[in-house]
Amino acid sequence: MKIMHKKIAVLVLILATTAVLQCGSADETVLRIGTQDVVKSASLLGDSNMGVFAHLSNPPLMKMNPDGTLSGQTAKSYSVSEDGMTWRFEIDDNLYWSDGTKLTPEDVKFTFEYISEKYPPAGWIKNTVDDISVDGNAVVFKLNKPYSRLNLEFTTYNILPKHVWEKIDKPTEYTNEGPMVGCGPFVINKTDLGAGVIYFKRNPYWKGREPKIDSIELHMYENADVLSMALEKGDVDAYYKYAGTYPYTGIQKLKDTGNFDFVEKDNVGLVFLGFNLNKEPMSDLQFREAMAYAINYTEILKIDALGYGSVPNRGFVPPSMAYFKETPALEYNPEKAREILDEAGYRDGNGNGIREDSGGNDMKLLLLARSKFQRVAELVKEYISAVGIDVELKVVDDATWIKLKDEYQYDLTITRTTPWGMMMHANWGTGYFDSRRTGEGVLHVLSDPEFQKLCDDILAATSDEELEKYAHSVQDYYAENLPGIALYWNKVFTPYNRKWTGWSSDPLYGIYNLENFLNVERVA
Amino acid sequence: MNLARYVISLFVILSLNFAIPRAMPGDTMTNLLGEDVILSDDLVQEIRREMGLDLPLREQYIIYWKEILRMNLGYSYHFHSPVLPLVLERMKWTLLLAAPPVIIGALLGTLLGALAGWRDSPSTRLQTFIFLTIYSTPPYFLALLSLYIFGFHLGWVPMKGFYSTGSAGNIIHHIMLPVILMSLFSASRNYMIMRGSVIQERRSLYALYARAKGLYDSQILFRHLFRNAILPIITLIALDFGFIFSGALFIEMVFSMHGMGNLIYSALMYRDYPVLQGSFLIITIMVITANMIADALYGLLDPRVRGR
C-alpha cells in the first residue's frame, strides 16, 4: 500500500512539475509565431530559414521599409559616390553584442570578407568589391564597377561577431543550438528542433528602442492544417511564412472567430507562365502573344487565390515593387489568340483540331509544372488546348523540376517568383530570365542583348532617376516581348491574434522585420 | 547457407541503396542554397566538386563501399551534420514513438483477433467492425482528425513536437496520441490477419481432435491453434521492426515531429544521398536482423521448419 502511495505521489509530482514548467513565468510577455518555414539544422549560414529568422538577432546592414524604400539598420546611414563605385556605411555606434562586446565597423568588415570567401551565395562580393576598409565608424566598400543594388543586397546578410566567427573555418557546416551571440534587440537563446521551437530572449546589452515584449518563440509546424488549428486555439499568436500567405481557404474561418486581424499586403512574388525561349515556337513573339490572350486570368485568380488579388499587366512586375510602371493589362480573348496563331502560320491544315507548326507537325507542347502549382497548370493546359494546341502536362517535385528546367527539357513551365527573387540580379524579376545567371528557381532563358544591356545598365546605375528610367524600360520590355506571363498578382495575408497590436510588414520579409518586433505589444 | 543468403541480400540491397537515389532526377545540390539565389556556373561546379558529385559513378560507388566498411556514413550538407549522429539522434525519438505501438499492436491484435476468430458473437462482430474501419482509414486522415478532436477541441494533447519542456511527463504527454494511433493501426492489421488465421485453423482436423479429447475452448485456442495461427503475424511483426524507423512518416508530418520518417522524407526531397544511404543502411540491417529472428522463431514454434 505504501509503495502504491509513493507511486501516486511521484506521478502527481511529475504532472505538477510539467504544469509549472509549461505555464512559465506569468509576468513574461511572450510572443509566439507559428511558421511552416521549418529549420532543419541550427546553422545560421547553412539553413536558409535559419538565416531569415536570425535577422532579429544579427540584423543586416540595411532594411526594407514598409513602403519598399531602403534605409540603414546596423548601418545608421549610408552614401554612395557619384560614380557608384564607393559605398560608405556609417555603423550605428550604439550596438552591443549579447556577450557585452561592442559592435564595431571591424565586425561588419569581417562579415563581408568572411562570407564572400566562405558562403557560396555571397561569392559575388569577391568579383564586385575590390576593397573593404574601415574609416572611423564607417565601413567603405570600393567596387571594381558601379553596382546600384549593393544597398539592396545588404538587406539579406546577417552581421556576425568577428570574435566568435573568426574561429569557425566552415561556416556553412557550423551549427549552434544556442545561445548565439547577436546584436539585435532579441537574440537566439535556443534552437530546439525536437520541440520545433526557436526561442529568442532580450539582448541584455541592447541600447536602442525598448521592445514591448520579453521574448519571442518561433513554433515550426510541418503541416498547414495543424498550424491553422494552433493559431485558432491560441497556441500561437501570429502566422509567418516567407514568400507566402496564410491559406486563402482559412481566412474566412479565422475572421469568423472574431479573434483575428490580418496584415494585408500586395505580394511582390507571383506565379507565372515561363517559356523555353531556346525552342520554337516559344521563341516566336507572336506565339507568346497568342498565349497571353489564351489564358483566363480572372478564372485562375478566382480558383487559385479565391479572388484575393488582381489580373496582372503585361509588364510582369507587380505594383508592390518600387518604380512600378502601368503597362496594358493582360486580357483573356481566346478568339484573338486563335487569330494571332493563324496569322503566325500555326494553322490546323489537316482539320484534326490541332494546329501544325512550321514543319507541318501537330503542335504538342510539354507543360512542366512544379507540384505546388498543379491546379494552375491544369487550367493553363485547358486554355491552351482550347486554342488548338495539344499540351502534355508533367507535374513534378521541385528537385525534378530544377533538373528538367536546367536541361531545357520543357516547352512551357509554371513556377513562381519570391520577393527576394524579384529583387535579385538587376531587380524587377530580371534574375529569373537572364541567361547569364543560374540558380535553383531561375529559368535563364533570355539571351536578347537588348534585355541583357538593360540588366547591366540597372546594375551600373548611379542615381535613383537612372534606376527609375531603366526599371520602366524593363517593364516595357516585358510588356512587348512577354518572356514570362504573370498569371495573377495576389495579396499576402498574415493573421494575428487581436490580443496583440502594432503590426507592420515590409515587401521583402513580411512581418519578420526588426521594426515590427519592436512595435508589437500586447493589448492592455 | 542462411548466413550466405543474408550476406548476399545485404550486398545487393546496399548496392541498390547507392543506385536508386542517384537514379532520381536532380542531385544533392538541390535546395541546398535556397530557391531565390543566383550563382555563376563556375561556383555551381565548385560546390559539386566539393561534394564529390563530379566524380564518375564508378568512383563514387567504390568510395561508398569503403566508407560503409569504415562505418563512415558521410556528411549531410542539408542537415549540416555527419550522418551517423544525425541518424542516431532521430532514431532515438522514433524508437520511442514507434516501438511501443509495435508491441502493443502485436499483443492487442493477436489476442483480440484470436478470440474473434474463435467465437462469433455480437461483441466480436462490433470489434471487427471497429478494427476494419481503422484498418481502412488513411493514417494521415485519422491522425489529423484525432488531433482536431483531442488537441484542438478538447485540448487534451499538445499539437506538435516530441516535447516542449523535455521532462519525462512532458514527453509522454506529447507522444501519447501518436502512440495510441499507431498502436491502433498496428493492432487492426494484426487483428484482421489473426482472426482470419484462427478461423482457418479452427476447421482443421487437429482442432476437432482436441475438442474430441475433451479440452476446454481456451486450451484448444491458446495451446494448439494459436501456435499455428500466429506464424504469419510473426513475419509481419518482424517486418514492422524492420521498418520501425520509416513507418511513422505520416504521424511525424501531422504532429511536426523530427523523427526518422521526417528525416527520410526531407532527404528524399533534397536528394540528400548521404542521409538516404545512411537511413536505408540502418533499415536494411534492421530488416535482415528481424528476418533472422523471425526465422529462428519459426523454428521454435513450428517443428516442420525446425526439421528442414
Short mmCIF file of N, CA, C and O in Angstrom, two decimals, chain A residues 294-363:
data_model
loop_
_atom_site.label_atom_id
_atom_site.label_comp_id
_atom_site.label_asym_id
_atom_site.label_seq_id
_atom_site.Cartn_x
_atom_site.Cartn_y
_atom_site.Cartn_z
N ALA A 294 -4.73 33.68 -74.58
CA ALA A 294 -5.45 32.40 -74.39
C ALA A 294 -5.81 32.14 -72.93
O ALA A 294 -6.69 31.31 -72.65
N ILE A 295 -5.13 32.82 -72.03
CA ILE A 295 -5.29 32.48 -70.59
C ILE A 295 -6.41 33.29 -69.94
O ILE A 295 -6.47 34.52 -70.09
N ASN A 296 -7.23 32.57 -69.19
CA ASN A 296 -8.33 33.23 -68.48
C ASN A 296 -7.84 33.62 -67.07
O ASN A 296 -7.93 32.85 -66.11
N TYR A 297 -7.32 34.83 -66.97
CA TYR A 297 -6.69 35.28 -65.72
C TYR A 297 -7.69 35.40 -64.57
O TYR A 297 -7.38 35.07 -63.43
N THR A 298 -8.88 35.87 -64.90
CA THR A 298 -9.88 36.06 -63.85
C THR A 298 -10.24 34.72 -63.21
O THR A 298 -10.38 34.62 -62.00
N GLU A 299 -10.36 33.71 -64.07
CA GLU A 299 -10.73 32.39 -63.55
C GLU A 299 -9.61 31.82 -62.67
O GLU A 299 -9.86 31.27 -61.60
N ILE A 300 -8.35 31.97 -63.14
CA ILE A 300 -7.22 31.45 -62.35
C ILE A 300 -7.18 32.16 -60.99
O ILE A 300 -7.02 31.52 -59.95
N LEU A 301 -7.37 33.46 -61.03
CA LEU A 301 -7.34 34.24 -59.78
C LEU A 301 -8.43 33.76 -58.83
O LEU A 301 -8.20 33.60 -57.62
N LYS A 302 -9.59 33.50 -59.40
CA LYS A 302 -10.73 33.09 -58.58
C LYS A 302 -10.51 31.68 -58.00
O LYS A 302 -10.77 31.43 -56.82
N ILE A 303 -9.98 30.81 -58.83
CA ILE A 303 -9.84 29.41 -58.38
C ILE A 303 -8.62 29.23 -57.49
O ILE A 303 -8.69 28.59 -56.44
N ASP A 304 -7.50 29.82 -57.88
CA ASP A 304 -6.27 29.53 -57.12
C ASP A 304 -6.04 30.50 -55.96
O ASP A 304 -5.41 30.13 -54.98
N ALA A 305 -6.52 31.74 -56.08
CA ALA A 305 -6.30 32.70 -55.00
C ALA A 305 -7.61 33.20 -54.42
O ALA A 305 -7.61 34.21 -53.68
N LEU A 306 -8.69 32.50 -54.72
CA LEU A 306 -10.03 32.85 -54.21
C LEU A 306 -10.36 34.33 -54.41
O LEU A 306 -11.05 34.94 -53.59
N GLY A 307 -9.80 34.91 -55.46
CA GLY A 307 -10.10 36.30 -55.79
C GLY A 307 -9.29 37.32 -55.00
O GLY A 307 -9.48 38.52 -55.18
N TYR A 308 -8.39 36.86 -54.13
CA TYR A 308 -7.58 37.79 -53.34
C TYR A 308 -6.40 38.30 -54.17
O TYR A 308 -5.27 37.86 -53.99
N GLY A 309 -6.65 39.18 -55.09
CA GLY A 309 -5.58 39.72 -55.93
C GLY A 309 -6.17 40.41 -57.13
O GLY A 309 -7.33 40.84 -57.10
N SER A 310 -5.38 40.51 -58.19
CA SER A 310 -5.88 41.20 -59.38
C SER A 310 -5.27 40.58 -60.63
O SER A 310 -4.26 39.88 -60.56
N VAL A 311 -5.90 40.87 -61.78
CA VAL A 311 -5.37 40.40 -63.06
C VAL A 311 -4.09 41.21 -63.35
O VAL A 311 -4.09 42.42 -63.21
N PRO A 312 -3.02 40.54 -63.71
CA PRO A 312 -1.74 41.26 -63.87
C PRO A 312 -1.65 42.03 -65.19
O PRO A 312 -2.48 41.85 -66.08
N ASN A 313 -0.60 42.84 -65.27
CA ASN A 313 -0.31 43.57 -66.51
C ASN A 313 0.69 42.78 -67.34
O ASN A 313 1.35 41.86 -66.84
N ARG A 314 0.87 43.26 -68.57
CA ARG A 314 1.86 42.61 -69.43
C ARG A 314 3.28 42.88 -68.92
O ARG A 314 4.21 42.14 -69.22
N GLY A 315 3.43 43.93 -68.12
CA GLY A 315 4.76 44.30 -67.62
C GLY A 315 5.30 43.40 -66.52
O GLY A 315 6.38 43.67 -65.97
N PHE A 316 4.57 42.35 -66.15
CA PHE A 316 5.03 41.31 -65.24
C PHE A 316 5.18 41.81 -63.79
O PHE A 316 4.63 41.23 -62.88
N VAL A 317 5.93 42.89 -63.61
CA VAL A 317 6.28 43.38 -62.26
C VAL A 317 5.02 43.87 -61.53
O VAL A 317 4.26 44.65 -62.08
N PRO A 318 4.79 43.40 -60.29
CA PRO A 318 3.57 43.82 -59.58
C PRO A 318 3.68 45.23 -59.01
O PRO A 318 4.79 45.75 -58.81
N PRO A 319 2.53 45.86 -58.75
CA PRO A 319 2.54 47.25 -58.28
C PRO A 319 3.23 47.43 -56.94
O PRO A 319 3.58 48.56 -56.57
N SER A 320 3.43 46.35 -56.21
CA SER A 320 4.05 46.46 -54.89
C SER A 320 5.56 46.73 -54.98
O SER A 320 6.20 46.98 -53.98
N MET A 321 6.13 46.67 -56.19
CA MET A 321 7.58 46.91 -56.31
C MET A 321 7.84 48.39 -56.60
O MET A 321 7.02 49.07 -57.21
N ALA A 322 9.03 48.80 -56.17
CA ALA A 322 9.42 50.19 -56.43
C ALA A 322 9.49 50.42 -57.94
O ALA A 322 9.82 49.51 -58.69
N TYR A 323 9.21 51.63 -58.35
CA TYR A 323 9.26 52.07 -59.75
C TYR A 323 8.37 51.22 -60.66
O TYR A 323 8.72 50.92 -61.80
N PHE A 324 7.24 50.83 -60.11
CA PHE A 324 6.27 50.10 -60.93
C PHE A 324 5.77 51.01 -62.05
O PHE A 324 5.57 52.20 -61.86
N LYS A 325 5.60 50.45 -63.24
CA LYS A 325 5.04 51.22 -64.34
C LYS A 325 3.77 50.54 -64.83
O LYS A 325 3.74 49.32 -65.02
N GLU A 326 2.76 51.34 -65.02
CA GLU A 326 1.48 50.80 -65.51
C GLU A 326 1.64 50.43 -66.98
O GLU A 326 1.95 51.27 -67.82
N THR A 327 1.48 49.15 -67.27
CA THR A 327 1.52 48.68 -68.67
C THR A 327 0.13 48.08 -68.96
O THR A 327 -0.65 47.87 -68.03
N PRO A 328 -0.20 47.78 -70.23
CA PRO A 328 -1.54 47.26 -70.51
C PRO A 328 -1.83 45.98 -69.72
O PRO A 328 -0.94 45.14 -69.54
N ALA A 329 -3.06 45.88 -69.28
CA ALA A 329 -3.46 44.67 -68.52
C ALA A 329 -3.53 43.48 -69.46
O ALA A 329 -3.84 43.62 -70.65
N LEU A 330 -3.24 42.32 -68.93
CA LEU A 330 -3.39 41.10 -69.74
C LEU A 330 -4.88 40.84 -69.96
O LEU A 330 -5.70 41.14 -69.08
N GLU A 331 -5.18 40.30 -71.10
CA GLU A 331 -6.59 40.18 -71.46
C GLU A 331 -6.90 38.76 -71.94
O GLU A 331 -6.12 38.19 -72.71
N TYR A 332 -8.01 38.25 -71.48
CA TYR A 332 -8.43 36.91 -71.94
C TYR A 332 -9.30 37.08 -73.17
O TYR A 332 -10.40 37.64 -73.10
N ASN A 333 -8.79 36.61 -74.29
CA ASN A 333 -9.53 36.75 -75.54
C ASN A 333 -9.12 35.59 -76.45
O ASN A 333 -8.26 35.73 -77.33
N PRO A 334 -9.72 34.41 -76.24
CA PRO A 334 -9.28 33.22 -77.00
C PRO A 334 -9.45 33.39 -78.51
O PRO A 334 -8.67 32.84 -79.29
N GLU A 335 -10.45 34.18 -78.89
CA GLU A 335 -10.67 34.39 -80.34
C GLU A 335 -9.47 35.11 -80.93
O GLU A 335 -8.97 34.75 -82.00
N LYS A 336 -9.00 36.12 -80.21
CA LYS A 336 -7.84 36.87 -80.68
C LYS A 336 -6.59 35.96 -80.68
O LYS A 336 -5.75 36.06 -81.58
N ALA A 337 -6.50 35.11 -79.68
CA ALA A 337 -5.36 34.17 -79.62
C ALA A 337 -5.35 33.28 -80.88
O ALA A 337 -4.30 33.08 -81.50
N ARG A 338 -6.53 32.82 -81.27
CA ARG A 338 -6.63 31.97 -82.48
C ARG A 338 -6.23 32.75 -83.72
O ARG A 338 -5.50 32.25 -84.58
N GLU A 339 -6.70 34.00 -83.80
CA GLU A 339 -6.36 34.85 -84.95
C GLU A 339 -4.85 35.04 -85.06
O GLU A 339 -4.27 34.90 -86.15
N ILE A 340 -4.23 35.34 -83.92
CA ILE A 340 -2.77 35.57 -83.93
C ILE A 340 -2.04 34.29 -84.38
O ILE A 340 -1.11 34.35 -85.19
N LEU A 341 -2.50 33.16 -83.88
CA LEU A 341 -1.86 31.90 -84.25
C LEU A 341 -2.04 31.64 -85.75
O LEU A 341 -1.11 31.20 -86.43
N ASP A 342 -3.23 31.93 -86.26
CA ASP A 342 -3.48 31.76 -87.70
C ASP A 342 -2.53 32.65 -88.50
O ASP A 342 -1.88 32.20 -89.45
N GLU A 343 -2.46 33.92 -88.07
CA GLU A 343 -1.60 34.89 -88.78
C GLU A 343 -0.13 34.45 -88.75
O GLU A 343 0.61 34.65 -89.70
N ALA A 344 0.25 33.86 -87.62
CA ALA A 344 1.66 33.44 -87.48
C ALA A 344 1.96 32.15 -88.25
O ALA A 344 3.10 31.69 -88.27
N GLY A 345 0.94 31.57 -88.86
CA GLY A 345 1.15 30.38 -89.67
C GLY A 345 0.90 29.07 -88.94
O GLY A 345 1.13 27.99 -89.48
N TYR A 346 0.45 29.17 -87.70
CA TYR A 346 0.17 27.95 -86.93
C TYR A 346 -1.31 27.59 -87.17
O TYR A 346 -2.18 27.96 -86.39
N ARG A 347 -1.57 26.93 -88.28
CA ARG A 347 -2.95 26.63 -88.66
C ARG A 347 -3.22 25.12 -88.53
O ARG A 347 -2.30 24.33 -88.56
N ASP A 348 -4.50 24.83 -88.44
CA ASP A 348 -4.90 23.42 -88.42
C ASP A 348 -5.20 22.99 -89.85
O ASP A 348 -6.36 23.00 -90.29
N GLY A 349 -4.17 22.62 -90.58
CA GLY A 349 -4.31 22.31 -92.00
C GLY A 349 -5.07 21.01 -92.25
O GLY A 349 -5.86 20.92 -93.19
N ASN A 350 -4.86 20.02 -91.41
CA ASN A 350 -5.49 18.70 -91.68
C ASN A 350 -6.82 18.53 -90.96
O ASN A 350 -7.42 17.46 -91.02
N GLY A 351 -7.26 19.57 -90.27
CA GLY A 351 -8.59 19.55 -89.64
C GLY A 351 -8.75 18.58 -88.49
O GLY A 351 -9.87 18.19 -88.16
N ASN A 352 -7.64 18.19 -87.84
CA ASN A 352 -7.76 17.24 -86.72
C ASN A 352 -7.93 17.96 -85.37
O ASN A 352 -7.87 17.33 -84.32
N GLY A 353 -8.10 19.28 -85.44
CA GLY A 353 -8.33 20.04 -84.21
C GLY A 353 -7.05 20.53 -83.57
O GLY A 353 -7.08 21.26 -82.58
N ILE A 354 -5.90 20.13 -84.11
CA ILE A 354 -4.61 20.58 -83.54
C ILE A 354 -3.83 21.35 -84.62
O ILE A 354 -3.72 20.88 -85.76
N ARG A 355 -3.33 22.48 -84.23
CA ARG A 355 -2.58 23.30 -85.19
C ARG A 355 -1.25 22.64 -85.53
O ARG A 355 -0.72 21.86 -84.74
N GLU A 356 -0.72 23.03 -86.68
CA GLU A 356 0.59 22.49 -87.08
C GLU A 356 1.65 23.57 -86.98
O GLU A 356 1.37 24.75 -87.17
N ASP A 357 2.86 23.13 -86.65
CA ASP A 357 3.99 24.09 -86.57
C ASP A 357 4.56 24.33 -87.97
O ASP A 357 4.03 23.82 -88.96
N SER A 358 5.68 25.06 -88.01
CA SER A 358 6.25 25.43 -89.32
C SER A 358 6.68 24.19 -90.12
O SER A 358 6.73 24.22 -91.34
N GLY A 359 6.96 23.10 -89.43
CA GLY A 359 7.36 21.88 -90.12
C GLY A 359 6.18 21.01 -90.55
O GLY A 359 6.37 19.92 -91.08
N GLY A 360 4.99 21.46 -90.26
CA GLY A 360 3.79 20.71 -90.64
C GLY A 360 3.38 19.65 -89.63
O GLY A 360 2.47 18.86 -89.87
N ASN A 361 4.04 19.61 -88.49
CA ASN A 361 3.69 18.62 -87.46
C ASN A 361 2.69 19.21 -86.47
O ASN A 361 2.70 20.42 -86.21
N ASP A 362 1.84 18.33 -85.91
CA ASP A 362 0.89 18.79 -84.88
C ASP A 362 1.66 19.44 -83.74
O ASP A 362 2.69 18.92 -83.29
N MET A 363 1.14 20.56 -83.26
CA MET A 363 1.83 21.25 -82.16
C MET A 363 1.50 20.55 -80.84
O MET A 363 0.35 20.57 -80.41
#
